[in-house]
XYZ file of C-alpha atoms in Angstrom:
663
model
C 0.000 0.000 0.000
C 2.760 2.284 0.979
C 4.667 1.283 -2.137
C 1.672 2.136 -4.329
C 1.187 5.406 -2.475
C 4.829 6.287 -2.901
C 4.697 5.579 -6.656
C 1.525 7.589 -6.949
C 3.210 10.523 -5.289
C 6.144 10.188 -7.687
C 3.925 10.037 -10.793
C 1.426 12.708 -9.652
C 3.503 15.708 -10.867
C 3.608 14.235 -14.340
C -0.120 13.542 -14.288
C -0.808 16.992 -12.945
C 1.361 18.510 -15.639
C -0.334 16.529 -18.373
C -3.711 17.493 -16.999
C -2.779 21.146 -16.930
C -1.355 20.938 -20.460
C -4.504 19.346 -21.828
C -6.661 21.893 -20.038
C -4.601 24.809 -21.331
C -4.751 23.491 -24.891
C -8.481 23.005 -24.670
C -8.952 26.526 -23.384
C -6.468 28.211 -25.749
C -7.876 26.747 -28.942
C -11.330 28.396 -28.811
C -9.868 31.580 -27.452
C -7.459 31.866 -30.356
C -10.237 31.126 -32.803
C -12.343 33.866 -31.291
C -9.442 36.306 -31.442
C -8.842 35.439 -35.109
C -12.487 36.069 -35.928
C -12.330 39.441 -34.254
C -9.113 40.325 -36.059
C -10.443 39.174 -39.458
C -13.640 41.161 -39.032
C -11.660 44.279 -38.153
C -9.420 43.864 -41.162
C -12.399 43.405 -43.498
C -13.914 46.706 -42.440
C -10.767 48.599 -43.485
C -9.516 49.273 -47.052
C -6.895 46.484 -46.802
C -5.261 44.743 -49.728
C -4.924 41.427 -47.777
C -7.354 38.788 -46.525
C -5.510 38.014 -43.277
C -2.507 39.255 -41.336
C -0.411 36.143 -41.856
C -1.002 35.981 -45.626
C -0.166 39.679 -46.116
C 3.060 39.420 -44.118
C 4.087 36.215 -45.866
C 3.510 37.734 -49.321
C 5.201 41.040 -48.611
C 8.134 39.831 -46.540
C 10.395 39.259 -49.514
C 9.710 42.673 -51.112
C 9.869 44.841 -48.010
C 12.326 47.667 -48.744
C 15.257 48.241 -46.512
C 15.725 51.423 -44.547
C 18.031 52.798 -47.242
C 15.532 52.055 -49.996
C 12.716 53.660 -48.053
C 14.839 56.734 -47.464
C 15.754 56.945 -51.159
C 12.140 56.593 -52.295
C 10.465 58.845 -49.735
C 9.483 61.349 -52.416
C 7.643 58.770 -54.540
C 4.086 57.670 -54.002
C 5.089 54.000 -53.829
C 7.635 54.574 -51.073
C 5.066 56.466 -49.021
C 2.064 54.194 -49.427
C 3.821 50.870 -48.764
C 5.165 51.598 -45.251
C 1.788 52.976 -44.319
C 0.089 49.653 -45.138
C 2.634 47.726 -43.060
C 2.182 50.147 -40.190
C -1.592 49.625 -40.238
C -1.063 45.831 -39.962
C 1.424 46.279 -37.139
C -1.009 48.512 -35.274
C -3.804 45.919 -35.609
C -1.432 43.215 -34.300
C -0.528 45.406 -31.330
C -4.194 45.956 -30.493
C -4.865 42.224 -30.492
C -1.777 41.691 -28.366
C -2.965 44.175 -25.771
C -6.399 42.604 -25.557
C -5.154 39.060 -24.945
C -1.448 39.274 -24.337
C -1.055 36.095 -22.317
C -3.344 33.906 -24.329
C -2.066 35.183 -27.696
C 1.527 34.510 -26.777
C 0.618 31.023 -25.697
C -1.384 30.261 -28.805
C 1.207 31.594 -31.134
C 3.356 28.553 -30.608
C 0.443 26.315 -31.435
C -1.473 28.149 -34.169
C 1.241 30.012 -36.039
C 4.043 27.793 -35.023
C 4.611 26.694 -38.588
C 6.481 29.917 -39.380
C 8.157 31.138 -36.210
C 11.021 32.762 -38.125
C 8.628 34.740 -40.263
C 6.978 36.281 -37.204
C 10.299 37.235 -35.788
C 11.276 39.011 -38.998
C 7.905 40.690 -39.231
C 8.277 42.213 -35.804
C 11.644 43.621 -36.823
C 10.296 45.039 -40.083
C 7.278 46.521 -38.307
C 9.449 48.318 -35.803
C 11.794 49.437 -38.563
C 8.906 50.673 -40.753
C 7.421 52.669 -37.883
C 10.732 54.409 -37.310
C 11.161 55.198 -41.038
C 7.633 56.587 -41.316
C 8.187 58.933 -38.368
C 11.442 60.105 -39.905
C 9.714 60.860 -43.180
C 6.935 62.819 -41.473
C 9.462 64.888 -39.577
C 11.442 65.616 -42.715
C 8.334 66.649 -44.675
C 7.240 68.883 -41.799
C 10.622 70.548 -41.647
C 10.605 71.169 -45.381
C 7.204 72.849 -45.224
C 8.287 75.074 -42.352
C 11.471 76.162 -44.072
C 9.508 77.504 -47.068
C 7.382 79.781 -44.851
C 10.258 81.392 -43.051
C 11.251 84.604 -44.795
C 14.649 84.671 -43.098
C 15.577 81.358 -44.736
C 14.566 82.329 -48.308
C 17.632 82.314 -50.527
C 15.944 82.400 -53.960
C 12.585 83.413 -55.390
C 13.168 81.888 -58.805
C 10.822 78.991 -57.951
C 7.885 81.253 -57.117
C 5.094 81.758 -59.668
C 4.398 85.209 -58.264
C 5.891 87.639 -55.775
C 4.019 88.319 -52.550
C 4.265 91.546 -50.530
C 5.906 89.518 -47.747
C 8.755 88.250 -49.930
C 12.155 89.838 -49.475
C 12.360 90.633 -53.178
C 9.087 92.553 -53.061
C 10.165 94.530 -50.003
C 13.599 95.201 -51.465
C 12.121 96.604 -54.662
C 9.591 98.633 -52.702
C 12.420 100.197 -50.716
C 14.266 101.088 -53.925
C 11.126 102.593 -55.433
C 10.473 104.794 -52.432
C 14.106 105.888 -52.311
C 14.722 106.625 -55.970
C 11.195 107.167 -57.319
C 11.796 104.797 -60.200
C 8.153 103.822 -60.727
C 5.533 106.493 -61.352
C 2.789 104.421 -62.903
C 0.111 105.622 -60.515
C -1.345 109.148 -60.494
C 0.228 109.985 -57.142
C 3.599 108.527 -58.154
C 3.561 105.887 -55.404
C 4.339 102.196 -55.477
C 1.352 100.282 -54.134
C 2.812 97.320 -52.313
C -0.334 95.719 -50.980
C -0.984 93.150 -53.703
C 0.889 90.260 -55.247
C 2.697 90.763 -58.552
C 3.381 88.292 -61.291
C 7.046 87.729 -61.930
C 6.806 89.686 -65.184
C 5.130 92.636 -63.460
C 7.846 92.533 -60.835
C 10.542 92.350 -63.510
C 9.053 95.403 -65.240
C 9.296 97.378 -62.011
C 12.821 96.130 -61.417
C 13.825 97.171 -64.921
C 12.493 100.678 -64.254
C 14.593 100.901 -61.103
C 17.677 99.698 -62.960
C 17.182 102.393 -65.573
C 16.690 105.028 -62.877
C 19.844 104.046 -60.994
C 21.840 104.010 -64.229
C 20.512 107.476 -64.978
C 21.618 108.739 -61.563
C 25.067 107.265 -62.047
C 25.362 108.739 -65.556
C 24.440 112.223 -64.309
C 27.264 112.252 -61.742
C 24.921 111.695 -58.837
C 26.356 108.309 -58.006
C 26.776 109.283 -54.365
C 23.019 108.999 -54.010
C 23.219 105.282 -54.737
C 24.534 103.264 -51.809
C 26.558 100.085 -52.017
C 23.806 98.211 -50.226
C 21.298 99.247 -52.882
C 23.662 98.212 -55.655
C 24.090 94.828 -53.999
C 20.320 94.476 -53.687
C 19.858 95.345 -57.346
C 22.504 92.847 -58.367
C 20.821 90.102 -56.376
C 17.414 90.963 -57.805
C 18.880 90.939 -61.308
C 20.225 87.456 -60.752
C 16.951 86.158 -59.331
C 14.861 87.620 -62.169
C 17.339 87.339 -65.026
C 15.021 85.145 -67.101
C 12.069 87.517 -66.781
C 14.196 90.574 -67.511
C 15.579 88.949 -70.643
C 12.089 88.005 -71.812
C 10.721 91.497 -71.234
C 13.623 93.142 -73.017
C 13.161 90.781 -75.940
C 9.484 91.655 -76.136
C 10.239 95.361 -75.960
C 12.769 95.042 -78.766
C 10.229 93.186 -80.910
C 7.570 95.787 -80.139
C 9.923 98.626 -81.031
C 10.723 96.923 -84.327
C 7.041 96.568 -85.160
C 6.395 100.171 -84.152
C 9.213 101.371 -86.370
C 7.778 99.388 -89.272
C 4.345 100.903 -88.734
C 5.769 104.415 -88.534
C 7.691 103.934 -91.754
C 4.636 102.644 -93.622
C 1.781 104.582 -92.071
C -0.139 107.159 -94.028
C 0.155 109.908 -91.437
C 1.062 110.322 -87.781
C -1.929 112.592 -87.223
C -4.621 111.328 -89.618
C -6.811 108.250 -89.696
C -9.309 107.130 -92.312
C -12.920 106.373 -91.396
C -15.003 105.065 -94.263
C -18.535 103.988 -95.029
C -19.931 102.205 -98.077
C -23.638 101.612 -98.685
C -25.217 99.132 -101.069
C -28.963 99.688 -101.485
C -31.609 97.704 -103.323
C -34.772 99.816 -103.498
C -38.016 100.279 -105.386
C -41.305 102.200 -105.112
C -44.785 100.697 -105.283
C -48.243 102.125 -105.845
C -50.279 103.183 -108.842
C -48.272 106.290 -109.640
C -45.014 105.552 -107.822
C -44.876 102.024 -109.188
C -45.316 103.200 -112.765
C -42.598 105.844 -112.440
C -39.855 103.629 -110.979
C -38.019 100.403 -111.564
C -36.076 98.335 -109.067
C -32.603 99.830 -108.705
C -29.333 98.885 -107.039
C -27.462 101.979 -105.822
C -24.369 102.830 -103.827
C -22.717 105.643 -101.930
C -19.238 105.916 -100.431
C -17.879 108.361 -97.859
C -14.203 108.587 -96.927
C -13.541 110.774 -93.913
C -9.937 111.737 -93.145
C -9.868 112.620 -89.452
C -6.824 114.608 -88.384
C -5.866 115.637 -84.862
C -3.017 118.010 -84.062
C -3.293 118.228 -80.276
C -5.256 115.126 -79.352
C -8.299 117.209 -78.416
C -9.108 118.734 -81.796
C -10.214 117.063 -85.004
C -10.268 118.097 -88.641
C -12.742 116.316 -90.929
C -11.958 116.116 -94.626
C -14.671 114.004 -96.203
C -14.846 112.797 -99.772
C -18.102 111.416 -101.158
C -19.292 109.721 -104.284
C -22.291 107.720 -105.389
C -24.943 107.043 -107.964
C -28.048 106.941 -105.743
C -30.575 109.162 -107.469
C -33.866 109.788 -105.669
C -37.010 107.897 -106.661
C -39.651 109.716 -108.703
C -42.931 109.484 -106.799
C -44.705 111.924 -109.130
C -45.162 114.567 -106.419
C -43.303 117.596 -107.849
C -45.497 120.712 -108.092
C -45.218 124.266 -109.420
C -45.535 125.600 -105.911
C -44.185 129.127 -106.553
C -46.494 129.674 -109.523
C -43.877 130.611 -112.113
C -45.250 128.162 -114.643
C -42.462 125.600 -114.371
C -41.071 123.148 -111.874
C -37.806 124.510 -110.506
C -35.205 122.539 -108.610
C -36.476 124.020 -105.359
C -39.971 122.705 -106.126
C -38.990 119.068 -106.207
C -40.670 117.039 -103.474
C -38.414 115.423 -100.876
C -41.030 113.001 -99.563
C -39.547 109.551 -99.116
C -35.966 110.772 -99.683
C -33.535 108.248 -98.202
C -30.247 109.113 -96.532
C -28.072 107.372 -99.121
C -29.616 109.660 -101.768
C -27.587 112.465 -100.166
C -24.459 111.826 -102.196
C -22.884 115.261 -102.497
C -22.893 114.853 -106.268
C -25.990 116.193 -107.991
C -25.204 114.317 -111.206
C -25.128 110.968 -109.346
C -22.441 109.691 -111.708
C -19.900 108.545 -109.108
C -17.979 111.767 -109.345
C -15.854 112.396 -106.264
C -16.537 115.635 -104.394
C -15.370 117.225 -101.173
C -18.719 117.322 -99.423
C -17.577 118.270 -95.894
C -14.604 120.121 -94.457
C -14.902 121.086 -90.798
C -12.785 121.551 -87.674
C -13.652 120.966 -84.009
C -11.490 122.414 -81.237
C -12.057 123.195 -77.539
C -11.878 126.867 -76.580
C -11.903 127.223 -72.822
C -15.146 125.759 -71.496
C -16.727 125.818 -74.977
C -16.218 123.788 -78.116
C -15.725 125.616 -81.397
C -16.957 124.281 -84.728
C -15.738 125.805 -87.985
C -16.987 124.548 -91.360
C -15.404 125.522 -94.663
C -17.932 123.653 -96.796
C -20.815 121.229 -96.364
C -21.621 122.212 -92.796
C -25.094 121.500 -91.385
C -26.614 122.342 -88.014
C -26.697 118.760 -86.792
C -22.892 118.741 -86.986
C -22.721 120.786 -83.798
C -26.253 120.847 -82.295
C -27.800 117.866 -80.505
C -30.711 116.449 -82.496
C -32.023 114.325 -79.576
C -33.173 111.437 -81.770
C -31.117 108.378 -80.739
C -30.984 105.280 -82.945
C -32.676 107.166 -85.812
C -30.070 109.898 -86.293
C -26.876 108.774 -88.015
C -25.940 112.056 -89.722
C -27.279 110.756 -93.032
C -25.194 107.619 -92.635
C -26.145 104.008 -93.156
C -26.802 102.844 -89.596
C -29.830 104.918 -88.631
C -33.263 105.502 -90.101
C -33.874 104.982 -93.795
C -35.251 108.452 -94.588
C -33.934 111.938 -93.960
C -37.270 112.869 -92.349
C -37.051 110.192 -89.633
C -33.408 111.027 -88.888
C -33.871 114.447 -87.276
C -36.152 117.415 -86.771
C -36.587 119.218 -90.141
C -35.574 122.476 -88.437
C -31.942 121.326 -88.672
C -32.249 121.151 -92.475
C -32.727 124.921 -92.790
C -29.509 126.471 -94.060
C -25.982 125.144 -94.228
C -22.636 125.606 -95.896
C -19.719 127.461 -94.292
C -19.666 129.111 -90.885
C -18.980 128.565 -87.202
C -20.680 127.526 -83.981
C -20.003 127.404 -80.246
C -21.285 124.858 -77.793
C -21.222 125.808 -74.100
C -21.690 123.000 -71.593
C -22.890 123.843 -68.094
C -21.980 120.551 -66.524
C -23.687 117.211 -66.339
C -27.413 117.005 -65.846
C -29.768 119.930 -65.752
C -33.388 120.765 -65.179
C -36.342 122.530 -66.689
C -34.977 125.855 -65.469
C -31.311 124.968 -65.752
C -30.046 124.095 -69.232
C -27.151 121.708 -69.586
C -25.862 123.234 -72.844
C -26.222 126.359 -74.963
C -25.481 126.189 -78.676
C -25.232 129.049 -81.150
C -24.266 128.743 -84.793
C -24.201 130.547 -88.113
C -23.947 128.925 -91.545
C -23.934 130.633 -94.954
C -24.469 128.739 -98.190
C -22.691 131.301 -100.415
C -19.872 132.320 -98.114
C -17.249 131.660 -100.771
C -18.783 133.901 -103.463
C -17.438 137.485 -103.546
C -20.039 138.533 -106.147
C -23.225 137.224 -107.685
C -22.508 135.055 -110.709
C -26.035 135.467 -111.996
C -26.346 139.198 -112.588
C -29.917 138.727 -113.786
C -30.942 137.744 -110.258
C -29.069 140.032 -107.853
C -31.622 139.479 -105.103
C -29.950 136.244 -104.096
C -26.915 138.038 -102.626
C -23.472 136.570 -101.900
C -20.798 136.376 -99.217
C -21.026 135.447 -95.561
C -23.581 138.084 -94.566
C -25.214 139.167 -97.839
C -26.121 135.737 -99.167
C -28.286 132.914 -97.843
C -27.684 132.124 -94.193
C -29.253 130.479 -91.148
C -28.524 131.406 -87.531
C -29.326 128.845 -84.845
C -29.760 129.040 -81.100
C -30.523 125.990 -78.966
C -30.901 125.097 -75.300
C -30.453 121.510 -74.196
C -31.911 120.109 -70.993
C -30.764 116.735 -69.687
C -32.807 115.314 -66.830
C -30.483 112.627 -65.539
C -29.444 109.908 -67.949
C -32.927 109.039 -69.176
C -34.518 112.243 -70.490
C -33.168 114.811 -72.965
C -34.921 117.920 -74.269
C -33.921 120.529 -76.831
C -35.521 123.857 -77.724
C -34.317 125.236 -81.063
C -34.721 128.508 -82.917
C -33.475 129.192 -86.453
C -33.648 132.465 -88.338
C -32.942 132.201 -92.042
C -32.507 134.407 -95.051
C -33.272 132.824 -98.425
C -32.599 134.319 -101.825
C -35.041 134.062 -104.694
C -35.556 130.538 -105.954
C -34.316 128.908 -102.749
C -35.815 125.958 -100.915
C -36.607 126.173 -97.200
C -35.172 122.760 -96.184
C -32.220 122.682 -98.595
C -29.370 122.350 -96.052
C -27.796 125.464 -97.517
C -28.015 124.688 -101.200
C -27.352 120.982 -101.022
C -25.406 119.491 -103.925
C -24.648 122.964 -105.233
C -28.314 123.602 -105.917
C -31.405 124.401 -103.886
C -32.525 120.784 -103.571
C -34.827 120.019 -100.646
C -34.077 117.129 -98.306
C -37.446 116.848 -96.506
C -40.992 118.069 -97.031
C -43.472 118.605 -99.816
C -43.035 120.925 -102.768
C -45.463 123.408 -101.185
C -43.445 123.633 -97.936
C -40.100 124.070 -99.674
C -40.496 126.310 -102.719
C -39.964 129.983 -101.871
C -40.556 132.929 -104.163
C -38.864 132.614 -107.538
C -38.464 136.411 -107.853
C -38.014 137.731 -104.322
C -36.033 136.853 -101.252
C -37.690 135.500 -98.125
C -36.937 135.207 -94.432
C -38.016 132.502 -92.035
C -38.352 132.061 -88.303
C -38.535 128.481 -87.170
C -39.182 126.990 -83.743
C -38.670 123.396 -82.760
C -38.854 121.064 -79.789
C -37.156 117.686 -79.621
C -37.274 115.127 -76.847
C -35.983 111.653 -76.092
C -36.912 109.353 -73.232
C -35.150 106.117 -72.415
C -37.256 104.138 -69.912
C -34.773 101.264 -70.061
C -31.662 100.209 -71.904
C -33.855 98.225 -74.298
C -36.339 100.986 -75.166
C -35.990 104.522 -76.523
C -38.816 106.927 -77.392
C -38.115 110.154 -79.249
C -39.968 112.765 -81.226
C -40.074 116.348 -82.457
C -42.368 119.147 -83.552
C -41.508 122.243 -85.580
C -43.255 125.385 -86.778
C -41.962 127.589 -89.590
C -43.130 131.114 -90.376
C -42.031 132.261 -93.842
C -42.254 135.930 -94.789
C -41.735 136.710 -98.473
C -40.606 140.082 -99.756
C -43.175 139.938 -102.565
C -46.925 139.597 -102.700
C -48.501 136.272 -101.731
C -45.138 134.881 -100.646
C -46.037 134.328 -96.995
C -46.971 130.915 -95.616
C -46.601 128.631 -92.621
C -45.250 125.117 -92.446
C -45.583 122.399 -89.827
C -43.970 119.071 -89.100
C -43.973 116.525 -86.310
C -43.021 112.921 -85.711
C -42.283 110.287 -83.083
C -40.461 107.004 -83.040
C -39.827 103.952 -80.906
C -36.490 102.156 -81.042
C -35.682 98.781 -79.517
C -31.889 98.500 -79.309
C -30.272 95.057 -79.080
C -33.491 93.504 -80.350
C -32.747 89.856 -81.049
C -29.001 90.399 -80.829
C -26.569 92.903 -79.395
C -26.092 95.770 -81.847
C -29.379 95.244 -83.657
C -32.060 97.966 -83.734
C -35.766 97.682 -84.491
C -37.210 101.108 -85.277
C -40.657 102.470 -86.111
C -41.122 106.148 -86.890
C -44.223 108.017 -87.982
C -45.218 111.617 -88.469
C -46.127 114.394 -90.839
C -43.632 115.485 -93.448
C -43.202 119.301 -93.520
C -46.320 120.661 -95.201
C -47.491 124.194 -95.998
C -50.621 126.014 -94.905
C -51.936 129.344 -96.160
C -50.418 129.261 -99.628
C -52.984 130.724 -102.018
C -53.687 128.516 -105.033
C -50.936 126.043 -104.138
C -52.971 122.828 -103.858
C -54.869 121.151 -101.044
C -54.180 121.326 -97.326
C -54.130 117.598 -96.577
C -51.458 116.331 -94.207
C -48.837 114.048 -95.796
C -48.109 111.319 -93.272
C -45.153 108.993 -93.376
C -44.697 105.721 -91.487
C -41.354 103.950 -91.583
C -40.225 100.654 -90.145
C -36.759 99.129 -90.317
C -34.667 96.482 -88.662
C -30.912 96.910 -88.574
C -29.241 93.541 -88.264
C -25.630 93.652 -87.163
C -23.669 91.009 -89.029
C -20.369 92.068 -87.455
C -18.740 95.149 -85.985
C -18.305 96.542 -89.487
C -21.256 95.187 -91.450
C -24.991 95.698 -91.001
C -28.019 94.818 -93.114
C -31.182 96.919 -92.837
C -34.442 95.938 -94.516
C -37.224 98.497 -94.259
C -40.538 99.784 -95.595
C -41.737 103.394 -96.033
C -45.435 104.213 -96.375
C -46.601 107.628 -97.590
C -50.235 108.698 -97.291
C -51.712 111.790 -98.947
C -48.409 112.423 -100.711
C -48.054 115.872 -102.156
C -50.513 117.164 -99.511
C -53.360 115.660 -101.522
C -55.501 112.770 -100.333
C -56.531 112.128 -103.927
C -53.021 110.951 -104.693
C -52.394 107.246 -104.378
C -50.442 106.027 -101.378
C -46.838 105.286 -102.131
C -44.711 102.478 -100.715
C -40.947 102.160 -100.793
C -39.090 98.958 -100.023
C -35.368 99.015 -99.301
C -32.650 96.537 -98.435
C -29.590 98.477 -97.272
C -26.186 97.003 -96.512
C -23.659 99.216 -94.741
C -19.916 98.633 -94.460
C -17.889 100.740 -92.039
C -14.109 100.748 -91.815
């Protein structure tokens, strides 16, 4: 019994050890399995490239870079991303180790005991990778900090611009303030509160270099300190590429400028031209029978010369073949038994019919020679030939007025108040501005002018008709006075008075003997034809207004009254005219204009035996389509009712397709 007991006591440690070993194995196995499940689930929730920790480490062990390779590739994306992945795995392993340190260490020999050497190497690589990653972060942080420290900046050649806090900017600013080498701003200061591009900075530096060289060349070198010279030298080195580029561009620009100067027409004159192509025809019983479809043209070449930059001399040449349509409305209004030039009706006359050449045979004429120049607070206008009142007086008819050009209304009547067509030729005018704005009792401008149609004639060529007179004061003339009222930017008013003297056989609305003859530009025969044997005088009064409710709408209109006093019997009469228009600028496209204008052509009342007293109305519609900055196409229709002041006359219609080229 004692022997058995003794043997049992001897064997009991071994049994106890075996029992403990079996118990530990039985406990460790499920625990390790649970830990692996937790670890696998955690890894699956992350953006990991591996399915398990062991597989990832086994696959990557052979390609793990050394410390030297990681250091050499720290600036590449591959060298940065790879250590980060290994670090994430190492961190997950550490977390699991903290949770179950004792159990995990025990189970490692059982579960992962197949590759004990691999785990040992992995721990080394993990520790090594963590150290390398920290080193890289520190180095990147130090590099970022060094770029923000102004004291450590040694070169600005890598900057895309120059900030006010950069040493180069402050150095140049100091030089500018000391030597005044940049005076680009009105107060001559250098505004150092905004960033400059490197080329802007180089331009300023170049100006300072030129200024310092100028000081040295003028024996004022003592003003330039050695420190400033050293600063300039350093700035030159930092911005050598930009300085070379700028100087190359300046040299190229100077070469092009020299070429232009050697080939240009004039240093003071520029050419402004306009060419009009017009397809037009008249319709109606009488008008249709008298006209065929025609294709006409007119060209104006205006040489604009400036001697001071504030004055301008206009020398305009004109030619064309655009004869007016024959609507069958000419009348013997003065009763001399024949139809004179002054008795020709101007109803339906279009602006391109004003060619400056009465023969309409494409002969070139000088149709306007005038000079504008400021004189103190006023502006002086002097015309040697072809002057009209609308050259210097505001007509207050936007989008319709184009000074008989090809970008406004189709007809001369819709372009401006007929009062501006009384008189013309040579003379002068002054325009006094009283500042911006105005009111009903405070005009914004005063205009006075005097034009004589026979100012160049020292004596009457036609001795048989001495009543016409000649010269500046003895011949035909028209004196104008006008007050303009601007109520803000939306309303403009003009009150106009014109006193005229007209020799025998003149027309009232002839623009001073247009085309060398007394050809009317607006109105009926009855309102234009003055006495064929005696001179006449006229007093005309007009009002013009324009309202712009919005940028897309303009409303304008006029009214005029004309009192004609003849120096013979039955030569007195009165004439009236009025009209209004609506313009829609930028209609359909920027630069386009849709315009509708209607009113009464100038017509006469109180003329004994000169026909009926019916009112000749005109309605005009056009649409200017802007093809480009220099080309526009304008289709339009003109409708005349009671033409010739007679309701018995058939209505007349005019259709026009106008193309205008400006250059």
